[in-house]
PDB file of C-alpha atoms in Angstrom:
ATOM      1  CA  LEU B  24     -93.232  57.166 -34.836  1.00 49.00           C
ATOM      2  CA  GLN B  25     -91.085  55.310 -37.072  1.00 51.00           C
ATOM      3  CA  SER B  26     -87.940  53.596 -35.825  1.00 49.00           C
ATOM      4  CA  ALA B  27     -84.730  54.363 -37.602  1.00 49.00           C
ATOM      5  CA  PRO B  28     -83.557  51.679 -39.974  1.00 50.00           C
ATOM      6  CA  ALA B  29     -80.862  49.398 -38.610  1.00 50.00           C
ATOM      7  CA  HIS B  30     -77.464  50.339 -39.821  1.00 48.00           C
ATOM      8  CA  HIS B  31     -74.595  47.904 -40.280  1.00 48.00           C
ATOM      9  CA  CYS B  32     -71.474  49.193 -38.610  1.00 50.00           C
ATOM     10  CA  PRO B  33     -68.478  48.854 -40.992  1.00 52.00           C
ATOM     11  CA  CYS B  34     -66.198  47.794 -38.085  1.00 54.00           C
ATOM     12  CA  SER B  35     -68.183  44.798 -36.910  1.00 57.00           C
ATOM     13  CA  PRO B  36     -67.586  41.473 -38.602  1.00 61.00           C
ATOM     14  CA  GLY B  37     -70.146  40.289 -41.069  1.00 65.00           C
ATOM     15  CA  PRO B  38     -71.861  36.873 -40.955  1.00 68.00           C
ATOM     16  CA  LEU B  39     -69.475  35.362 -43.538  1.00 69.00           C
ATOM     17  CA  PHE B  40     -66.490  36.395 -41.494  1.00 66.00           C
ATOM     18  CA  VAL B  41     -67.943  34.824 -38.376  1.00 68.00           C
ATOM     19  CA  GLU B  42     -68.594  31.516 -40.201  1.00 73.00           C
ATOM     20  CA  ALA B  43     -65.088  31.528 -41.658  1.00 66.00           C
ATOM     21  CA  MET B  44     -63.549  32.039 -38.224  1.00 68.00           C
ATOM     22  CA  LYS B  45     -65.603  29.168 -36.839  1.00 72.00           C
ATOM     23  CA  PHE B  46     -64.037  26.908 -39.509  1.00 70.00           C
ATOM     24  CA  ALA B  47     -60.476  28.404 -39.339  1.00 70.00           C
ATOM     25  CA  LEU B  48     -59.949  28.086 -35.581  1.00 72.00           C
ATOM     26  CA  PRO B  49     -60.145  24.226 -35.470  1.00 74.00           C
ATOM     27  CA  VAL B  50     -57.958  24.002 -38.624  1.00 70.00           C
ATOM     28  CA  ALA B  51     -55.327  26.234 -37.010  1.00 70.00           C
ATOM     29  CA  ILE B  52     -55.369  24.129 -33.854  1.00 75.00           C
ATOM     30  CA  VAL B  53     -54.943  20.900 -35.830  1.00 64.00           C
ATOM     31  CA  LEU B  54     -52.055  22.350 -37.908  1.00 63.00           C
ATOM     32  CA  ALA B  55     -50.347  23.714 -34.806  1.00 66.00           C
ATOM     33  CA  THR B  56     -50.688  20.361 -33.046  1.00 66.00           C
ATOM     34  CA  PHE B  57     -49.324  18.293 -35.933  1.00 60.00           C
ATOM     35  CA  GLY B  58     -46.572  20.846 -36.642  1.00 58.00           C
ATOM     36  CA  THR B  59     -45.381  20.698 -33.047  1.00 59.00           C
ATOM     37  CA  ALA B  60     -45.663  16.938 -32.996  1.00 56.00           C
ATOM     38  CA  SER B  61     -43.559  16.523 -36.176  1.00 59.00           C
ATOM     39  CA  VAL B  62     -40.847  18.883 -34.822  1.00 57.00           C
ATOM     40  CA  SER B  63     -40.872  17.025 -31.485  1.00 58.00           C
ATOM     41  CA  ALA B  64     -40.726  13.635 -33.296  1.00 57.00           C
ATOM     42  CA  SER B  65     -37.798  14.740 -35.406  1.00 58.00           C
ATOM     43  CA  LEU B  66     -35.970  15.972 -32.295  1.00 58.00           C
ATOM     44  CA  LEU B  67     -36.637  12.677 -30.549  1.00 61.00           C
ATOM     45  CA  ARG B  68     -35.493  10.662 -33.579  1.00 62.00           C
ATOM     46  CA  ARG B  69     -32.243  12.664 -33.946  1.00 65.00           C
ATOM     47  CA  LYS B  70     -30.438  11.768 -30.775  1.00 72.00           C
ATOM     48  CA  ASP B  71     -26.649  12.159 -30.826  1.00 72.00           C
ATOM     49  CA  SER B  72     -24.609   9.293 -29.546  1.00 75.00           C
ATOM     50  CA  PRO B  73     -22.092   9.950 -26.729  1.00 76.00           C
ATOM     51  CA  THR B  74     -19.297   9.900 -29.312  1.00 76.00           C
ATOM     52  CA  GLU B  75     -21.070  12.536 -31.446  1.00 71.00           C
ATOM     53  CA  ILE B  76     -21.651  14.690 -28.362  1.00 71.00           C
ATOM     54  CA  ASN B  77     -17.957  14.449 -27.388  1.00 71.00           C
ATOM     55  CA  MET B  78     -16.891  15.324 -30.945  1.00 70.00           C
ATOM     56  CA  GLY B  79     -19.197  18.313 -30.873  1.00 69.00           C
ATOM     57  CA  MET B  80     -17.696  19.478 -27.613  1.00 68.00           C
ATOM     58  CA  GLU B  81     -14.150  18.916 -28.877  1.00 67.00           C
ATOM     59  CA  TYR B  82     -14.595  20.846 -32.125  1.00 68.00           C
ATOM     60  CA  ARG B  83     -16.952  23.607 -30.958  1.00 72.00           C
ATOM     61  CA  GLY B  84     -15.925  27.172 -31.511  1.00 74.00           C
ATOM     62  CA  GLU B  85     -17.323  28.719 -28.302  1.00 76.00           C
ATOM     63  CA  ASP B  86     -18.408  27.620 -24.854  1.00 73.00           C
ATOM     64  CA  SER B  87     -21.857  28.380 -23.468  1.00 73.00           C
ATOM     65  CA  PHE B  88     -20.655  31.822 -22.333  1.00 80.00           C
ATOM     66  CA  GLY B  89     -19.406  32.852 -25.769  1.00 78.00           C
ATOM     67  CA  ASN B  90     -15.721  32.450 -24.889  1.00 79.00           C
ATOM     68  CA  THR B  91     -13.501  30.691 -27.385  1.00 77.00           C
ATOM     69  CA  ALA B  92     -13.245  26.947 -26.826  1.00 72.00           C
ATOM     70  CA  LEU B  93     -10.510  26.579 -29.459  1.00 74.00           C
ATOM     71  CA  THR B  94      -6.987  25.669 -28.316  1.00 78.00           C
ATOM     72  CA  PRO B  95      -4.008  27.427 -29.882  1.00 81.00           C
ATOM     73  CA  ALA B  96      -2.532  25.609 -32.895  1.00 84.00           C
ATOM     74  CA  CYS B  97       0.752  24.764 -31.182  1.00 88.00           C
ATOM     75  CA  SER B  98      -0.685  23.890 -27.730  1.00 87.00           C
ATOM     76  CA  LYS B  99      -0.274  20.158 -28.195  1.00 88.00           C
ATOM     77  CA  VAL B 100       2.997  20.240 -30.153  1.00 90.00           C
ATOM     78  CA  GLU B 101       6.024  19.048 -28.206  1.00 91.00           C
ATOM     79  CA  CYS B 102       9.297  20.403 -29.531  1.00 90.00           C
ATOM     80  CA  GLY B 103      12.406  18.311 -29.097  1.00 88.00           C
ATOM     81  CA  GLU B 104      15.752  19.640 -28.027  1.00 88.00           C
ATOM     82  CA  TYR B 105      17.877  21.012 -30.805  1.00 84.00           C
ATOM     83  CA  SER B 106      20.652  23.496 -31.369  1.00 90.00           C
ATOM     84  CA  CYS B 107      21.655  25.550 -34.362  1.00 93.00           C
ATOM     85  CA  PRO B 108      25.256  25.224 -35.570  1.00 93.00           C
ATOM     86  CA  THR B 109      27.164  28.458 -36.264  1.00 92.00           C
ATOM     87  CA  PRO B 110      26.373  30.657 -38.195  1.00 93.00           C
ATOM     88  CA  PHE B 111      22.686  29.574 -37.873  1.00 94.00           C
ATOM     89  CA  GLU B 112      20.497  31.014 -35.137  1.00 93.00           C
ATOM     90  CA  LEU B 113      17.163  29.855 -33.743  1.00 92.00           C
ATOM     91  CA  LYS B 114      14.147  31.746 -35.045  1.00 92.00           C
ATOM     92  CA  VAL B 115      10.649  31.370 -33.530  1.00 86.00           C
ATOM     93  CA  ASP B 116       8.655  33.885 -35.509  1.00 85.00           C
ATOM     94  CA  GLY B 117       5.142  32.444 -35.578  1.00 82.00           C
ATOM     95  CA  THR B 118       6.219  28.782 -35.713  1.00 87.00           C
ATOM     96  CA  CYS B 119       5.488  26.191 -33.073  1.00 90.00           C
ATOM     97  CA  CYS B 120       9.047  25.058 -32.478  1.00 91.00           C
ATOM     98  CA  GLY B 121      11.279  27.395 -34.370  1.00 89.00           C
ATOM     99  CA  TYR B 122      13.947  26.729 -37.000  1.00 92.00           C
ATOM    100  CA  CYS B 123      17.595  27.356 -37.683  1.00 92.00           C
ATOM    101  CA  TRP B 124      18.218  30.325 -40.014  1.00 92.00           C
ATOM    102  CA  ALA B 125      21.167  32.259 -41.384  1.00 92.00           C
ATOM    103  CA  PRO B 126      21.237  35.048 -43.970  1.00 91.00           C
ATOM    104  CA  ASP B 127      22.381  34.286 -47.525  1.00 86.00           C
ATOM    105  CA  HIS B 128      25.588  36.263 -47.110  1.00 89.00           C
ATOM    106  CA  LYS B 129      26.663  33.874 -44.305  1.00 90.00           C
ATOM    107  CA  VAL B 130      25.371  30.608 -45.863  1.00 87.00           C
ATOM    108  CA  ALA B 131      24.850  30.577 -49.589  1.00 78.00           C
ATOM    109  CA  ALA B 132      21.601  29.139 -50.793  1.00 76.00           C
ATOM    110  CA  ASP B 133      21.839  26.016 -52.992  1.00 75.00           C
ATOM    111  CA  ARG B 134      21.619  27.284 -56.489  1.00 73.00           C
ATOM    112  CA  HIS B 135      21.707  23.917 -58.198  1.00 72.00           C
ATOM    113  CA  GLN B 136      22.223  24.039 -61.926  1.00 75.00           C
ATOM    114  CA  VAL B 137      21.562  21.195 -64.312  1.00 72.00           C
ATOM    115  CA  VAL B 138      24.751  19.868 -65.865  1.00 72.00           C
ATOM    116  CA  GLU B 139      25.363  17.952 -69.034  1.00 79.00           C
ATOM    117  CA  TYR B 140      25.041  14.201 -68.660  1.00 76.00           C
ATOM    118  CA  ASN B 141      28.114  12.783 -66.875  1.00 78.00           C
ATOM    119  CA  ALA B 142      29.912  16.156 -66.689  1.00 80.00           C
ATOM    120  CA  THR B 143      31.436  15.000 -63.377  1.00 79.00           C
ATOM    121  CA  GLY B 144      32.506  11.574 -64.642  1.00 81.00           C
ATOM    122  CA  PHE B 145      30.759   9.804 -61.740  1.00 82.00           C
ATOM    123  CA  ALA B 146      27.757   8.516 -63.697  1.00 81.00           C
ATOM    124  CA  VAL B 147      27.706   4.771 -64.368  1.00 84.00           C
ATOM    125  CA  GLU B 148      25.453   2.467 -66.272  1.00 83.00           C
ATOM    126  CA  GLN B 149      22.456   1.031 -64.423  1.00 80.00           C
ATOM    127  CA  CYS B 150      23.014  -2.373 -63.022  1.00 80.00           C
ATOM    128  CA  GLU B 151      20.951  -5.322 -64.301  1.00 82.00           C
ATOM    129  CA  GLU B 152      19.206  -5.676 -60.929  1.00 83.00           C
ATOM    130  CA  ALA B 153      17.781  -2.132 -61.046  1.00 81.00           C
ATOM    131  CA  PRO B 154      13.950  -2.082 -60.947  1.00 80.00           C
ATOM    132  CA  SER B 155      12.280  -1.544 -64.292  1.00 78.00           C
ATOM    133  CA  THR B 156      10.889   1.734 -63.004  1.00 76.00           C
ATOM    134  CA  CYS B 157      14.391   3.133 -63.002  1.00 78.00           C
ATOM    135  CA  LYS B 158      14.986   2.377 -66.668  1.00 72.00           C
ATOM    136  CA  GLY B 159      12.650   4.849 -68.319  1.00 69.00           C
ATOM    137  CA  PRO B 160      10.723   5.917 -70.298  1.00 64.00           C
ATOM    138  CA  GLY B 161      13.186   8.241 -71.908  1.00 65.00           C
ATOM    139  CA  ARG B 162      16.960   8.387 -72.061  1.00 62.00           C
ATOM    140  CA  ASN B 163      18.698   8.230 -68.711  1.00 52.00           C
ATOM    141  CA  ALA B 164      15.478   8.450 -66.661  1.00 63.00           C
ATOM    142  CA  VAL B 165      17.476   7.620 -63.477  1.00 76.00           C
ATOM    143  CA  ARG B 166      21.176   8.278 -63.124  1.00 76.00           C
ATOM    144  CA  CYS B 167      23.429   6.046 -61.123  1.00 80.00           C
ATOM    145  CA  PHE B 168      26.720   7.230 -59.729  1.00 80.00           C
ATOM    146  CA  LYS B 169      29.808   5.514 -58.442  1.00 83.00           C
ATOM    147  CA  PRO B 170      30.295   6.112 -54.750  1.00 83.00           C
ATOM    148  CA  SER B 171      32.536   8.970 -53.659  1.00 81.00           C
ATOM    149  CA  CYS B 172      33.593   8.078 -50.136  1.00 84.00           C
ATOM    150  CA  ARG B 173      35.735  10.013 -47.675  1.00 85.00           C
ATOM    151  CA  VAL B 174      39.152   8.624 -46.997  1.00 89.00           C
ATOM    152  CA  GLY B 175      38.796   5.585 -44.760  1.00 89.00           C
ATOM    153  CA  ASP B 176      35.125   4.953 -45.614  1.00 89.00           C
ATOM    154  CA  VAL B 177      33.984   2.162 -47.907  1.00 83.00           C
ATOM    155  CA  PRO B 178      30.725   1.910 -49.854  1.00 77.00           C
TER     156      PRO B 178
END
């Protein structure tokens, strides 16, 4: 009787594969060890100071539960006491402290228009003591005006 020839099963690893695995396993262990060591070393080297930790806590967006840690924009703003003269009224639409407001038909907006030089007659020549920055460049870089005081007031 003849024995059947030995057949190589296609699913079993061949001798080259076994040798390669014997070499690859120690290499993988060494790489994993050094990779973990370098990450650990970098984490040990990068240690935040107490000031950095406090700053991180102060400016963080969420706490450890995912809730917002941000304070509202106006939470630390202290508004002084103020009142709005008539016809103005206090508005607090999205501002921290509010503001005095009146519609244009009650208080006209300042629609300043440029006038010709000395159209009012109050412009005067610059005094000699005026800083050089007031004198120009250009004609009439800064205008000086004679005081216009209320009755009883003096300049």
